[in-house]
Amino acid sequence: MIPHNLPTIGQEEEDAVLRVLRSKQLSQGDEVELFENEFCDYLGLSRGSAVALSNGTSSLFMALKILNAKGKKILFPGYVCSALRHAVSMAGGIENTVDVEPNSPNLNMGIIKQNLPDISIIPHMYGIPIQIDADDTLVIEDCCQALGAKVKNQMVGLFGDVAIFSFYATKLMTSGGQGGMFVSKNQEYVDAVRDYREFDLRNDSEKRFNFKMTDLQAAIGRVQLKKLPYFLKRREEIFQYYKKSGLDLLDIDDELRGILEPVRYRAIVKTKYPRKLVNSLESVGVQSIIPTEDWELLGQREFLPNALKFSHETISIPIYPSLTKEHLDIILSGLVIK
Ligand SMILES: Cc1ncc(COP(=O)(O)O)c(C=O)c1O
């Protein structure tokens, strides 16, 4: 079976793990700090602006917490990973789920002006970046699916008040299965997250939580970050191969080329027959998925017509660096309805 997702792990990751294991410094230490700084370098942020955490959800919770989300109206799309609702609930925010743009997994900025939330969580879904234009709300940029994507030549993550990233096993790079990063240009926010993470041996009565990343995870993350440009290039090549073969894939609008630079986190095939295609792919040994099932939508469906339609008209096919041309041709052979 060709799996839908597969992390790309090599000798360098194995060597990094062994190095850290042998050092016996396993929990948060120098590797985490190095990873944070190298991540800032990658984004074009000054060093000290990133905090490594246990995963993307805890990074989002931290973002909400330091923006004082409790009792506030928090806008987020209904078409997204359930982690958003969990983090909003944990932070005591009031959910304001909204619909996405027609034929897109992304928000339209106009919806923020209509809803006037205190805080907006804006995900760049499936690697397709959004131009953020939202002055009247605090913005958490959710870059979990879009590390390396750019808007006007600047990396996503630099546009919100704060931004979060995930290094879960299926993401564009991983720090060993789980991991997350919080970033901000605002040093007070960064310091507040760092303070919250240092939960132990504190001589005050503040409540904190253990959301730390380990040195073992950070060492893998550092190697993967070095390989990220290659990963993104391979994904782009595969995406273009699919396109040349005639697939109708989700992409940025033509008029935004030159402004938006997507990364190919997902190859989303648009189809009126998603289940038939998933079955057809399975019959040639390929795993594909409905990327967000209708029952996964957050909020009341009657208010999410675009999300519902998008969910019913898309499948996600494998797109990861280790796929060979032979794999791609098998995948393409399964994309016909028999
Ligand atoms: C858009 C988005 N936000 C947040 C998360 C949460 O990240 P994590 O799984 O690392 O907790 C994910 C993915 O899992 C995601 O896709």
PDB file of N, CA, C and O and ligand atoms in Angstrom, residues 54-60 80-84 121 123-126 142-145 164-171 177-180 265, ligand 1:
ATOM      1  N   SER A  54       5.311  21.419  23.044  1.00  0.00           N
ATOM      2  CA  SER A  54       5.085  19.984  22.850  1.00  0.00           C
ATOM      3  C   SER A  54       4.337  19.654  21.559  1.00  0.00           C
ATOM      4  O   SER A  54       4.496  18.564  21.027  1.00  0.00           O
ATOM      5  N   ASN A  55       3.504  20.543  21.069  1.00  0.00           N
ATOM      6  CA  ASN A  55       2.792  20.314  19.804  1.00  0.00           C
ATOM      7  C   ASN A  55       2.118  21.603  19.340  1.00  0.00           C
ATOM      8  O   ASN A  55       2.206  22.635  20.017  1.00  0.00           O
ATOM      9  N   GLY A  56       1.443  21.526  18.205  1.00  0.00           N
ATOM     10  CA  GLY A  56       0.772  22.711  17.665  1.00  0.00           C
ATOM     11  C   GLY A  56      -0.401  23.149  18.534  1.00  0.00           C
ATOM     12  O   GLY A  56      -0.662  24.348  18.681  1.00  0.00           O
ATOM     13  N   THR A  57      -1.110  22.179  19.103  1.00  0.00           N
ATOM     14  CA  THR A  57      -2.279  22.521  19.928  1.00  0.00           C
ATOM     15  C   THR A  57      -1.854  23.277  21.180  1.00  0.00           C
ATOM     16  O   THR A  57      -2.488  24.271  21.561  1.00  0.00           O
ATOM     17  N   SER A  58      -0.786  22.811  21.827  1.00  0.00           N
ATOM     18  CA  SER A  58      -0.332  23.534  23.027  1.00  0.00           C
ATOM     19  C   SER A  58       0.207  24.919  22.629  1.00  0.00           C
ATOM     20  O   SER A  58       0.046  25.888  23.386  1.00  0.00           O
ATOM     21  N   SER A  59       0.799  25.024  21.441  1.00  0.00           N
ATOM     22  CA  SER A  59       1.277  26.335  20.967  1.00  0.00           C
ATOM     23  C   SER A  59       0.095  27.273  20.759  1.00  0.00           C
ATOM     24  O   SER A  59       0.156  28.460  21.111  1.00  0.00           O
ATOM     25  N   LEU A  60      -1.003  26.725  20.225  1.00  0.00           N
ATOM     26  CA  LEU A  60      -2.202  27.548  20.008  1.00  0.00           C
ATOM     27  C   LEU A  60      -2.825  27.943  21.356  1.00  0.00           C
ATOM     28  O   LEU A  60      -3.238  29.093  21.549  1.00  0.00           O
ATOM     29  N   VAL A  80     -11.532  23.010   9.509  1.00  0.00           N
ATOM     30  CA  VAL A  80     -10.162  23.020  10.045  1.00  0.00           C
ATOM     31  C   VAL A  80     -10.019  21.855  11.018  1.00  0.00           C
ATOM     32  O   VAL A  80     -11.008  21.208  11.388  1.00  0.00           O
ATOM     33  N   CYS A  81      -8.799  21.627  11.460  1.00  0.00           N
ATOM     34  CA  CYS A  81      -8.510  20.575  12.440  1.00  0.00           C
ATOM     35  C   CYS A  81      -9.203  20.882  13.790  1.00  0.00           C
ATOM     36  O   CYS A  81      -9.279  22.043  14.205  1.00  0.00           O
ATOM     37  N   SER A  82      -9.691  19.846  14.456  1.00  0.00           N
ATOM     38  CA  SER A  82     -10.444  20.029  15.714  1.00  0.00           C
ATOM     39  C   SER A  82      -9.594  20.659  16.823  1.00  0.00           C
ATOM     40  O   SER A  82     -10.124  21.141  17.825  1.00  0.00           O
ATOM     41  N   ALA A  83      -8.267  20.649  16.627  1.00  0.00           N
ATOM     42  CA  ALA A  83      -7.370  21.227  17.645  1.00  0.00           C
ATOM     43  C   ALA A  83      -7.743  22.680  17.954  1.00  0.00           C
ATOM     44  O   ALA A  83      -7.559  23.153  19.079  1.00  0.00           O
ATOM     45  N   LEU A  84      -8.282  23.381  16.969  1.00  0.00           N
ATOM     46  CA  LEU A  84      -8.596  24.802  17.188  1.00  0.00           C
ATOM     47  C   LEU A  84      -9.685  24.946  18.227  1.00  0.00           C
ATOM     48  O   LEU A  84      -9.586  25.747  19.153  1.00  0.00           O
ATOM     49  N   ILE A 121      -8.250  33.313  14.660  1.00  0.00           N
ATOM     50  CA  ILE A 121      -7.239  32.288  14.326  1.00  0.00           C
ATOM     51  C   ILE A 121      -7.345  32.066  12.824  1.00  0.00           C
ATOM     52  O   ILE A 121      -8.394  31.649  12.323  1.00  0.00           O
ATOM     53  N   PRO A 123      -5.880  30.089   9.773  1.00  0.00           N
ATOM     54  CA  PRO A 123      -5.001  29.028   9.254  1.00  0.00           C
ATOM     55  C   PRO A 123      -4.735  29.208   7.763  1.00  0.00           C
ATOM     56  O   PRO A 123      -5.625  29.609   7.019  1.00  0.00           O
ATOM     57  N   HIS A 124      -3.519  28.906   7.356  1.00  0.00           N
ATOM     58  CA  HIS A 124      -3.177  28.838   5.924  1.00  0.00           C
ATOM     59  C   HIS A 124      -3.354  27.362   5.566  1.00  0.00           C
ATOM     60  O   HIS A 124      -2.427  26.561   5.731  1.00  0.00           O
ATOM     61  N   MET A 125      -4.550  27.028   5.077  1.00  0.00           N
ATOM     62  CA  MET A 125      -4.863  25.604   4.941  1.00  0.00           C
ATOM     63  C   MET A 125      -4.170  24.945   3.744  1.00  0.00           C
ATOM     64  O   MET A 125      -4.073  25.534   2.667  1.00  0.00           O
ATOM     65  N   TYR A 126      -3.751  23.727   3.971  1.00  0.00           N
ATOM     66  CA  TYR A 126      -3.162  22.879   2.921  1.00  0.00           C
ATOM     67  C   TYR A 126      -1.973  23.528   2.220  1.00  0.00           C
ATOM     68  O   TYR A 126      -1.670  23.224   1.065  1.00  0.00           O
ATOM     69  N   ASP A 142      -2.153  30.616  12.040  1.00  0.00           N
ATOM     70  CA  ASP A 142      -1.961  29.176  12.216  1.00  0.00           C
ATOM     71  C   ASP A 142      -1.222  28.651  10.986  1.00  0.00           C
ATOM     72  O   ASP A 142      -1.807  28.472   9.916  1.00  0.00           O
ATOM     73  N   CYS A 143       0.084  28.414  11.175  1.00  0.00           N
ATOM     74  CA  CYS A 143       0.941  27.998  10.055  1.00  0.00           C
ATOM     75  C   CYS A 143       1.241  26.501  10.111  1.00  0.00           C
ATOM     76  O   CYS A 143       2.222  26.046   9.513  1.00  0.00           O
ATOM     77  N   CYS A 144       0.406  25.755  10.836  1.00  0.00           N
ATOM     78  CA  CYS A 144       0.696  24.323  11.033  1.00  0.00           C
ATOM     79  C   CYS A 144       0.814  23.565   9.717  1.00  0.00           C
ATOM     80  O   CYS A 144       1.516  22.571   9.639  1.00  0.00           O
ATOM     81  N   GLN A 145       0.094  24.039   8.673  1.00  0.00           N
ATOM     82  CA  GLN A 145       0.116  23.324   7.395  1.00  0.00           C
ATOM     83  C   GLN A 145       0.872  24.100   6.321  1.00  0.00           C
ATOM     84  O   GLN A 145       0.772  23.762   5.142  1.00  0.00           O
ATOM     85  N   ILE A 164       1.733  30.157  15.112  1.00  0.00           N
ATOM     86  CA  ILE A 164       2.045  28.822  15.641  1.00  0.00           C
ATOM     87  C   ILE A 164       2.332  27.855  14.492  1.00  0.00           C
ATOM     88  O   ILE A 164       1.834  28.019  13.379  1.00  0.00           O
ATOM     89  N   PHE A 165       3.120  26.821  14.835  1.00  0.00           N
ATOM     90  CA  PHE A 165       3.519  25.786  13.874  1.00  0.00           C
ATOM     91  C   PHE A 165       3.392  24.416  14.526  1.00  0.00           C
ATOM     92  O   PHE A 165       3.472  24.310  15.754  1.00  0.00           O
ATOM     93  N   SER A 166       3.218  23.399  13.695  1.00  0.00           N
ATOM     94  CA  SER A 166       3.160  22.020  14.195  1.00  0.00           C
ATOM     95  C   SER A 166       4.232  21.182  13.508  1.00  0.00           C
ATOM     96  O   SER A 166       4.458  21.333  12.303  1.00  0.00           O
ATOM     97  N   PHE A 167       4.827  20.284  14.293  1.00  0.00           N
ATOM     98  CA  PHE A 167       5.787  19.328  13.710  1.00  0.00           C
ATOM     99  C   PHE A 167       5.297  17.897  13.918  1.00  0.00           C
ATOM    100  O   PHE A 167       6.062  16.976  14.185  1.00  0.00           O
ATOM    101  N   TYR A 168       3.970  17.743  13.848  1.00  0.00           N
ATOM    102  CA  TYR A 168       3.353  16.420  13.915  1.00  0.00           C
ATOM    103  C   TYR A 168       3.903  15.567  12.767  1.00  0.00           C
ATOM    104  O   TYR A 168       4.331  16.100  11.736  1.00  0.00           O
ATOM    105  N   ALA A 169       3.840  14.242  12.935  1.00  0.00           N
ATOM    106  CA  ALA A 169       4.479  13.327  11.981  1.00  0.00           C
ATOM    107  C   ALA A 169       4.072  13.556  10.528  1.00  0.00           C
ATOM    108  O   ALA A 169       4.866  13.320   9.619  1.00  0.00           O
ATOM    109  N   THR A 170       2.834  14.001  10.302  1.00  0.00           N
ATOM    110  CA  THR A 170       2.370  14.146   8.913  1.00  0.00           C
ATOM    111  C   THR A 170       2.610  15.542   8.349  1.00  0.00           C
ATOM    112  O   THR A 170       2.231  15.828   7.212  1.00  0.00           O
ATOM    113  N   LYS A 171       3.213  16.418   9.123  1.00  0.00           N
ATOM    114  CA  LYS A 171       3.372  17.798   8.657  1.00  0.00           C
ATOM    115  C   LYS A 171       4.570  17.928   7.702  1.00  0.00           C
ATOM    116  O   LYS A 171       5.229  16.959   7.383  1.00  0.00           O
ATOM    117  N   GLY A 177       7.534  13.097  15.566  1.00  0.00           N
ATOM    118  CA  GLY A 177       6.161  12.642  15.804  1.00  0.00           C
ATOM    119  C   GLY A 177       5.263  13.729  16.363  1.00  0.00           C
ATOM    120  O   GLY A 177       4.109  13.841  15.964  1.00  0.00           O
ATOM    121  N   GLN A 178       5.754  14.494  17.309  1.00  0.00           N
ATOM    122  CA  GLN A 178       5.007  15.613  17.881  1.00  0.00           C
ATOM    123  C   GLN A 178       5.951  16.802  18.030  1.00  0.00           C
ATOM    124  O   GLN A 178       7.160  16.610  18.127  1.00  0.00           O
ATOM    125  N   GLY A 179       5.387  17.975  18.138  1.00  0.00           N
ATOM    126  CA  GLY A 179       6.209  19.165  18.390  1.00  0.00           C
ATOM    127  C   GLY A 179       5.480  20.394  17.881  1.00  0.00           C
ATOM    128  O   GLY A 179       4.611  20.297  17.010  1.00  0.00           O
ATOM    129  N   GLY A 180       5.821  21.545  18.445  1.00  0.00           N
ATOM    130  CA  GLY A 180       5.187  22.787  18.013  1.00  0.00           C
ATOM    131  C   GLY A 180       6.110  23.961  18.257  1.00  0.00           C
ATOM    132  O   GLY A 180       7.139  23.844  18.942  1.00  0.00           O
ATOM    133  N   TYR A 265       1.612  21.181   0.923  1.00  0.00           N
ATOM    134  CA  TYR A 265       1.352  20.282   2.055  1.00  0.00           C
ATOM    135  C   TYR A 265       0.393  19.174   1.635  1.00  0.00           C
ATOM    136  O   TYR A 265       0.543  18.032   2.042  1.00  0.00           O
TER     137      TYR A 265
HETATM  138  C1  LIG B   1      -4.339  23.889  10.971  1.00  0.00           C
HETATM  139  C2  LIG B   1      -3.896  23.124  12.188  1.00  0.00           C
HETATM  140  N1  LIG B   1      -3.831  23.748  13.383  1.00  0.00           N
HETATM  141  C3  LIG B   1      -3.416  23.114  14.491  1.00  0.00           C
HETATM  142  C4  LIG B   1      -3.042  21.776  14.462  1.00  0.00           C
HETATM  143  C5  LIG B   1      -2.596  21.121  15.718  1.00  0.00           C
HETATM  144  O1  LIG B   1      -1.265  20.689  15.674  1.00  0.00           O
HETATM  145  P1  LIG B   1      -0.765  19.424  16.526  1.00  0.00           P
HETATM  146  O2  LIG B   1      -1.304  18.185  15.893  1.00  0.00           O
HETATM  147  O3  LIG B   1       0.726  19.500  16.453  1.00  0.00           O
HETATM  148  O4  LIG B   1      -1.267  19.591  17.927  1.00  0.00           O
HETATM  149  C6  LIG B   1      -3.091  21.095  13.233  1.00  0.00           C
HETATM  150  C7  LIG B   1      -2.707  19.703  13.039  1.00  0.00           C
HETATM  151  O5  LIG B   1      -2.698  18.761  13.586  1.00  0.00           O
HETATM  152  C8  LIG B   1      -3.532  21.773  12.073  1.00  0.00           C
HETATM  153  O6  LIG B   1      -3.605  21.147  10.899  1.00  0.00           O
END
